[in-house]
Structures are given as C-alpha cells and as structure tokens.
Amino acid sequence: MSQSRHVPVMLQRCLDLLAPALTEPGAVVVDCTLGLGGHSEALLKRFPEARLVALDRDKEALRLSGERLAPYGERATLVHAVYDELPEVLERLGIARVQGVLFDLGVSSMQLDEAGRGFAYAQDAPLDMRMDQTSGISAAEVLNTYPPGELVRILRAYGEEKQAKRIVAAIVREREKEPFSNSARLVELIRDALPQAAKRHGGNPAKRTFQALRIEVNGELSVLQRAIPAAVKALGVGGRIAVLSYHSLEDRLVKQVFAAGAANTAPPGLPVVPERYAPRLKLLTRGAELPTEEEIAENRRAAPARLRAAQRVREDVE
C-alpha cells in the first residue's frame, strides 16, 4: 500500500491547535495512534525542536512508520503499546510531563486496505479485526461464542444498530450450521436479515455491525476511557491535547473528560474559589470541529471525524 495515498485527517488544524505548546526546545509530543506515521511525520517537520514519542499496538504499522520516520533519528521514539499504557511508557522513558498529545482514533488505512485483516466489509477476508494480531480474540470468535444477548448489546451499544435483534437472530441460526470464519458470509447475512427500509440509506448495511465487532475485539472504548484521562494527566501546564474521533461514542467520551476538566467544581456561594476547585483544562474548540467539504472530497474517510482540543491550565492540587 502506498503511504502517499493516506492523507491524515484534519492535519493542519491539529498542528495549529498543538503549535503554541510545541515551540520550546525539548518539548515532547506524543502521537498515541501512530498508524502509518502521517501525523507523526508532520509533527516532526513542523516542530524541529520537539521530540516525538509514538505508540501503536500494531507491529506492522510500527515497522512501516519506523522506515518513514527513520530520517528523524533520535527525535522519534516508537513504542509497541496500547494508548492506555501511556503512563507506563512515559515512566520507562523517564519523561515526567509532555507538552502535546494527539489521538487519531480512526482505524488506520493500512488495516482497512490490507485484505487479510478482516476490517473491511467491501472484500472477503478472515474475520480477525485485531489491531494487535499477537493477542486477544478475533471477531470470528466473538460471533461464534458470545451469547445472543451479549451480541445484541454490542451491536446496539457500539454499532448503534437499530436492527441488532434481527441480525443476531440470523447470526445464531447460521453459526449453529457452521461457525463464521470470513467477512463475506457475514455481510450477506446482514443484507438478508434487514428489512428493505433499513437498507435504503446510510451506506453499506454491514457497516455498523463491523464497527461494533471492531470496538469489542480491540476493547476500544474501555481503552479510551482510561487513555484520555491518563493523557490529560501527563500534560504539563500549558500542554495541549487534540483528539480526532469518528463515531459518537468516542466523541461523547472525549467530551465528558474535557468538560469535567474544564468545570469549576467549587461548592456554590464561595466568595473566592480555592485553587483545588478551579478548572484544570481550558477548551480550545467550540464543541467538536468538523472537516471541511474540500477535505472530505479529498479523503472520504475524513467525513465522520470530530476534533476536540484542550489545554492544561493548572496542576492537580490534592
């Protein structure tokens, strides 16, 4: 897959939001979702005084981006880790505070385009969907072994799939005849299970089920629930965090963490607010920012993106 084809989503805006925190020599910026290294390379180019720490759970992504970032030598440290492991990674590297953090929560183009991984519903492939293929259970195992009630919950919660019960009834019926192994069979089953009206809008009818399986297989929401607060905690005062999410569940999580950090938690009626109640974060985006029409035309995967950013304005006071 050619690396030039992958256009990082809302790249310029992310760089502009992080810029004020990354101009000092020795500033550390963390790319929590390295992927093919598009955002990381842009950060190293734009902030020549900064040092980059980049994480990815996908070994193939680390290998490819390692080649891409090799010219930057010592300035780039690439780590095989899931992004909720950020505190341990920084401790191991002896970094107490960072000045910038970036999350791009989209599935990397490489994973979508590499047929053998089973992320894409447009081509037949083994139902794997693990971002780190060295651990965890595959999407096929989820489909073949989870109780029906649990599958319904996953499709509803992670895929926002209104027809979850119908789809799961069909899955359970089919898996008894033969366990699932490939994506094409699942796509066909979903098509057959849905009523006509549900197939008329919203793109490929399998999209929501595939999203739900991917989130379940990779524990994405529970990882994110730990990762965003940990990243905020790692920021020094003046440090900035930018997060790109691609569906409402992720965006809601980010919004909640940022809103809590930006809230004044003082009991009502205090004449002077003690520092421990003052906001720790200042919001840098009004709500979630969306990609421009030009950007969506250039990169259709940018369409669902939502960008939120915040700045650390004080240390935690116990």
Coordinates of C-alpha atoms in Angstrom, one line a residue:
M1 CA 0.0 0.0 0.0
S2 CA 1.5 3.4 -1.0
Q3 CA 2.0 5.6 2.0
S4 CA 1.4 8.7 -0.1
R5 CA -2.2 7.8 -0.6
H6 CA -3.1 8.1 3.0
V7 CA -4.0 11.7 3.8
P8 CA -4.0 12.3 7.6
V9 CA -7.4 13.7 8.6
M10 CA -7.6 17.4 9.6
L11 CA -3.8 17.5 9.8
Q12 CA -3.3 21.3 9.5
R13 CA -5.9 22.0 12.2
C14 CA -4.3 19.5 14.6
L15 CA -0.9 21.0 14.1
D16 CA -2.3 24.6 14.6
L17 CA -4.0 23.6 17.8
L18 CA -0.9 21.9 19.3
A19 CA 1.6 24.6 18.0
P20 CA 1.6 27.0 20.9
A21 CA 2.8 24.2 23.2
L22 CA 5.5 22.8 21.0
T23 CA 7.8 25.6 20.1
E24 CA 10.2 25.4 23.0
P25 CA 13.3 23.3 22.6
G26 CA 12.9 19.8 24.2
A27 CA 9.1 19.9 24.1
V28 CA 7.7 16.3 24.0
V29 CA 4.7 15.4 21.8
V30 CA 3.0 12.1 22.0
D31 CA 1.2 10.6 19.0
C32 CA -0.9 7.9 20.7
T33 CA -2.1 6.5 17.4
L34 CA 0.9 6.3 15.1
G35 CA -0.6 4.2 12.3
L36 CA 1.4 4.9 9.1
G37 CA 3.1 7.9 10.7
G38 CA 1.4 10.7 8.7
H39 CA 0.6 12.9 11.7
S40 CA 3.9 12.0 13.4
E41 CA 6.0 13.0 10.4
A42 CA 4.1 16.3 10.1
L43 CA 4.7 17.0 13.8
L44 CA 8.5 16.3 13.5
K45 CA 8.6 18.5 10.4
R46 CA 6.7 21.4 11.8
F47 CA 8.3 21.5 15.2
P48 CA 12.0 20.9 14.6
E49 CA 12.8 21.4 18.4
A50 CA 10.3 18.8 19.6
R51 CA 10.8 15.2 20.5
L52 CA 8.2 12.6 19.5
V53 CA 7.0 9.6 21.3
A54 CA 4.6 7.5 19.2
L55 CA 2.6 4.4 20.2
D56 CA 0.8 1.7 18.2
R57 CA -0.4 -1.7 19.1
D58 CA 0.0 -2.9 15.5
K59 CA 3.5 -4.3 14.8
E60 CA 3.2 -3.9 11.1
A61 CA 2.3 -0.2 11.5
L62 CA 5.3 0.3 13.7
R63 CA 7.6 -1.3 11.1
L64 CA 6.2 0.8 8.2
S65 CA 6.2 4.1 10.1
G66 CA 9.7 3.3 11.5
E67 CA 11.0 3.3 7.9
R68 CA 9.2 6.6 7.2
L69 CA 10.4 8.3 10.4
A70 CA 14.0 7.0 10.2
P71 CA 15.4 10.3 8.8
Y72 CA 14.4 11.9 12.2
G73 CA 16.7 9.6 14.1
E74 CA 16.8 10.2 17.8
R75 CA 13.9 12.7 17.8
A76 CA 11.4 9.9 17.3
T77 CA 10.8 7.1 19.8
L78 CA 8.3 4.4 18.6
V79 CA 6.8 2.1 21.1
H80 CA 4.7 -1.1 20.8
A81 CA 1.9 -0.3 23.2
V82 CA -1.9 0.4 23.5
Y83 CA -2.6 4.0 24.2
D84 CA -3.9 3.5 27.7
E85 CA -0.4 2.3 28.6
L86 CA 0.9 5.9 28.1
P87 CA 1.7 6.4 31.8
E88 CA 4.0 3.3 31.9
V89 CA 5.6 4.2 28.6
L90 CA 6.5 7.7 29.8
E91 CA 7.8 6.4 33.1
R92 CA 10.0 3.9 31.3
L93 CA 11.4 6.7 29.1
G94 CA 11.9 9.0 32.2
I95 CA 9.5 11.7 30.9
A96 CA 7.6 13.4 33.7
R97 CA 5.4 15.7 31.6
V98 CA 4.6 16.2 28.0
Q99 CA 3.7 19.3 26.1
G100 CA 1.4 17.8 23.4
V101 CA -0.8 14.7 22.9
L102 CA -2.6 13.7 19.7
F103 CA -5.1 10.9 19.2
D104 CA -6.5 9.9 15.8
L105 CA -9.0 7.2 16.7
G106 CA -9.8 6.1 13.1
V107 CA -8.9 2.6 12.0
S108 CA -5.7 3.0 10.1
S109 CA -6.0 3.0 6.3
M110 CA -3.4 0.2 6.3
Q111 CA -5.7 -2.0 8.3
L112 CA -8.7 -1.2 6.2
D113 CA -6.9 -1.7 2.9
E114 CA -5.0 -4.9 3.9
A115 CA -7.4 -7.6 2.8
G116 CA -6.2 -10.3 5.2
R117 CA -7.2 -8.4 8.4
G118 CA -11.0 -8.6 8.0
F119 CA -11.8 -5.0 9.0
A120 CA -13.4 -4.0 5.7
Y121 CA -16.9 -5.2 4.7
A122 CA -16.2 -4.5 1.0
Q123 CA -13.9 -7.5 0.4
D124 CA -13.9 -11.1 1.7
A125 CA -11.3 -11.8 4.4
P126 CA -10.9 -13.8 7.6
L127 CA -12.9 -12.2 10.4
D128 CA -10.0 -11.2 12.5
M129 CA -10.1 -7.4 13.2
R130 CA -7.4 -7.4 15.9
M131 CA -5.2 -4.4 15.7
D132 CA -2.5 -6.3 17.6
Q133 CA -2.6 -9.7 15.9
T134 CA -0.4 -11.1 18.7
S135 CA -3.1 -11.1 21.4
G136 CA -6.8 -11.2 22.2
I137 CA -9.7 -12.9 20.5
S138 CA -10.8 -12.4 16.9
A139 CA -14.1 -11.2 15.5
A140 CA -14.9 -14.7 14.4
E141 CA -14.6 -16.0 18.0
V142 CA -16.9 -13.2 19.2
L143 CA -19.5 -14.1 16.6
N144 CA -19.2 -17.9 17.2
T145 CA -19.1 -17.9 21.0
Y146 CA -20.8 -14.9 22.6
P147 CA -24.3 -15.5 24.0
P148 CA -27.1 -13.9 21.8
G149 CA -27.9 -11.2 24.5
E150 CA -24.3 -10.1 24.6
L151 CA -24.1 -9.8 20.8
V152 CA -27.3 -7.7 20.8
R153 CA -25.8 -5.4 23.5
I154 CA -22.6 -5.0 21.5
L155 CA -24.3 -4.2 18.2
R156 CA -26.6 -1.7 19.9
A157 CA -24.0 0.0 22.1
Y158 CA -21.0 0.0 19.8
G159 CA -22.7 0.0 16.4
E160 CA -25.8 2.0 17.2
E161 CA -27.6 -0.7 15.2
K162 CA -31.4 -0.5 15.4
Q163 CA -31.8 -3.9 13.9
A164 CA -29.5 -5.7 16.3
K165 CA -32.0 -8.3 17.4
R166 CA -32.8 -9.4 13.8
I167 CA -29.1 -9.6 12.9
V168 CA -28.2 -11.5 16.0
A169 CA -31.1 -14.0 15.5
A170 CA -29.7 -14.7 12.0
I171 CA -26.1 -15.0 13.3
V172 CA -27.1 -17.5 15.9
R173 CA -29.1 -19.5 13.4
E174 CA -26.2 -19.6 10.9
R175 CA -23.4 -20.3 13.4
E176 CA -25.2 -23.5 14.5
K177 CA -25.0 -24.8 11.0
E178 CA -21.3 -23.7 10.5
P179 CA -19.1 -21.3 12.5
F180 CA -18.2 -18.0 11.0
S181 CA -14.8 -17.5 9.5
N182 CA -15.0 -14.9 6.7
S183 CA -16.4 -11.5 6.3
A184 CA -18.4 -12.0 3.0
R185 CA -20.7 -14.5 4.7
L186 CA -21.5 -12.1 7.5
V187 CA -22.1 -9.2 5.0
E188 CA -24.5 -11.4 3.1
L189 CA -26.3 -12.5 6.2
I190 CA -26.8 -8.9 7.4
R191 CA -28.2 -7.9 4.0
D192 CA -30.7 -10.7 4.1
A193 CA -31.7 -10.1 7.7
L194 CA -32.5 -6.4 7.3
P195 CA -35.9 -5.1 6.2
Q196 CA -36.0 -3.2 2.9
A197 CA -36.5 0.2 4.5
A198 CA -33.3 -0.2 6.6
K199 CA -31.2 -0.8 3.5
R200 CA -32.2 2.3 1.7
H201 CA -29.9 4.8 3.5
G202 CA -26.7 5.0 5.4
G203 CA -24.2 3.3 3.1
N204 CA -23.3 -0.4 3.4
P205 CA -25.8 -2.1 5.8
A206 CA -22.9 -4.1 7.4
K207 CA -21.0 -1.0 8.4
R208 CA -22.5 -0.7 11.9
T209 CA -22.1 -4.4 12.8
F210 CA -18.4 -4.3 11.6
Q211 CA -17.8 -1.2 13.7
A212 CA -19.3 -2.9 16.7
L213 CA -17.2 -6.0 16.3
R214 CA -14.0 -4.0 15.9
I215 CA -14.7 -2.0 19.1
E216 CA -15.4 -5.2 21.0
V217 CA -12.4 -7.1 19.7
N218 CA -10.0 -4.3 20.5
G219 CA -11.6 -3.1 23.7
E220 CA -11.5 0.3 22.1
L221 CA -14.0 2.2 24.4
S222 CA -12.7 0.8 27.6
V223 CA -9.1 1.5 26.5
L224 CA -10.2 5.1 25.5
Q225 CA -11.9 5.6 28.9
R226 CA -8.6 5.0 30.6
A227 CA -6.4 6.7 27.9
I228 CA -7.9 10.2 27.7
P229 CA -7.7 11.0 31.4
A230 CA -4.2 9.5 31.5
A231 CA -3.1 11.7 28.6
V232 CA -4.6 14.8 30.3
K233 CA -2.7 13.9 33.5
A234 CA 0.6 13.6 31.6
L235 CA 0.3 17.1 30.2
G236 CA 2.4 19.8 31.8
V237 CA 0.8 23.2 32.4
G238 CA 0.3 24.9 29.1
G239 CA 0.4 21.5 27.3
R240 CA -2.3 20.7 24.7
I241 CA -4.3 17.7 23.7
A242 CA -6.1 17.1 20.4
V243 CA -8.4 14.1 19.8
L244 CA -10.0 13.1 16.5
S245 CA -12.9 10.6 16.9
Y246 CA -15.0 9.0 14.2
H247 CA -18.2 8.0 15.9
S248 CA -20.5 9.5 18.5
L249 CA -19.5 7.0 21.3
E250 CA -15.8 8.0 21.1
D251 CA -16.7 11.7 20.8
R252 CA -19.0 11.6 23.8
L253 CA -16.3 10.0 25.9
V254 CA -13.7 12.7 24.9
K255 CA -16.3 15.5 25.5
Q256 CA -17.1 14.2 29.0
V257 CA -13.4 14.1 30.1
F258 CA -12.7 17.5 28.7
A259 CA -15.9 19.0 30.2
A260 CA -15.1 17.6 33.6
G261 CA -11.6 19.0 33.4
A262 CA -12.9 22.4 32.3
A263 CA -15.5 22.6 35.1
N264 CA -15.3 24.7 38.2
T265 CA -16.1 22.2 41.0
A266 CA -16.4 24.7 43.9
P267 CA -19.5 24.4 46.1
P268 CA -21.9 27.3 45.1
G269 CA -21.7 30.5 47.0
L270 CA -17.9 30.7 47.8
P271 CA -16.7 34.3 47.6
V272 CA -13.2 33.1 46.4
V273 CA -12.7 29.8 44.6
P274 CA -9.9 27.8 46.1
E275 CA -7.4 26.5 43.6
R276 CA -8.3 22.9 44.0
Y277 CA -11.8 23.6 42.6
A278 CA -10.6 25.7 39.6
P279 CA -10.7 24.2 36.1
R280 CA -7.7 22.1 35.1
L281 CA -8.4 22.4 31.4
K282 CA -9.4 25.2 29.0
L283 CA -11.4 24.0 26.0
L284 CA -9.8 25.1 22.7
T285 CA -12.6 24.1 20.3
R286 CA -16.2 25.2 20.5
G287 CA -17.9 21.8 20.6
A288 CA -16.4 19.4 18.1
E289 CA -14.9 20.8 14.9
L290 CA -15.7 19.1 11.6
P291 CA -13.6 18.6 8.5
T292 CA -14.2 21.0 5.6
E293 CA -16.0 20.0 2.4
E294 CA -12.8 20.2 0.5
E295 CA -11.1 17.8 2.9
I296 CA -14.0 15.3 2.7
A297 CA -13.8 15.5 -1.1
E298 CA -10.0 14.7 -0.9
N299 CA -10.3 12.0 1.7
R300 CA -13.7 10.3 2.1
R301 CA -12.6 8.7 5.4
A302 CA -12.5 12.2 7.0
A303 CA -16.3 12.6 6.7
P304 CA -17.3 11.4 10.2
A305 CA -14.3 13.0 12.0
R306 CA -14.9 15.2 15.1
L307 CA -12.0 17.1 16.6
R308 CA -11.8 18.4 20.1
A309 CA -8.8 20.0 21.9
A310 CA -8.0 21.3 25.3
Q311 CA -5.1 23.0 27.2
R312 CA -3.8 22.1 30.6
V313 CA -4.1 25.3 32.7
R314 CA -3.0 24.2 36.2
E315 CA -1.6 21.2 38.1
D316 CA -3.8 19.0 40.1
V317 CA -4.0 20.2 43.7
E318 CA -4.9 17.5 46.2

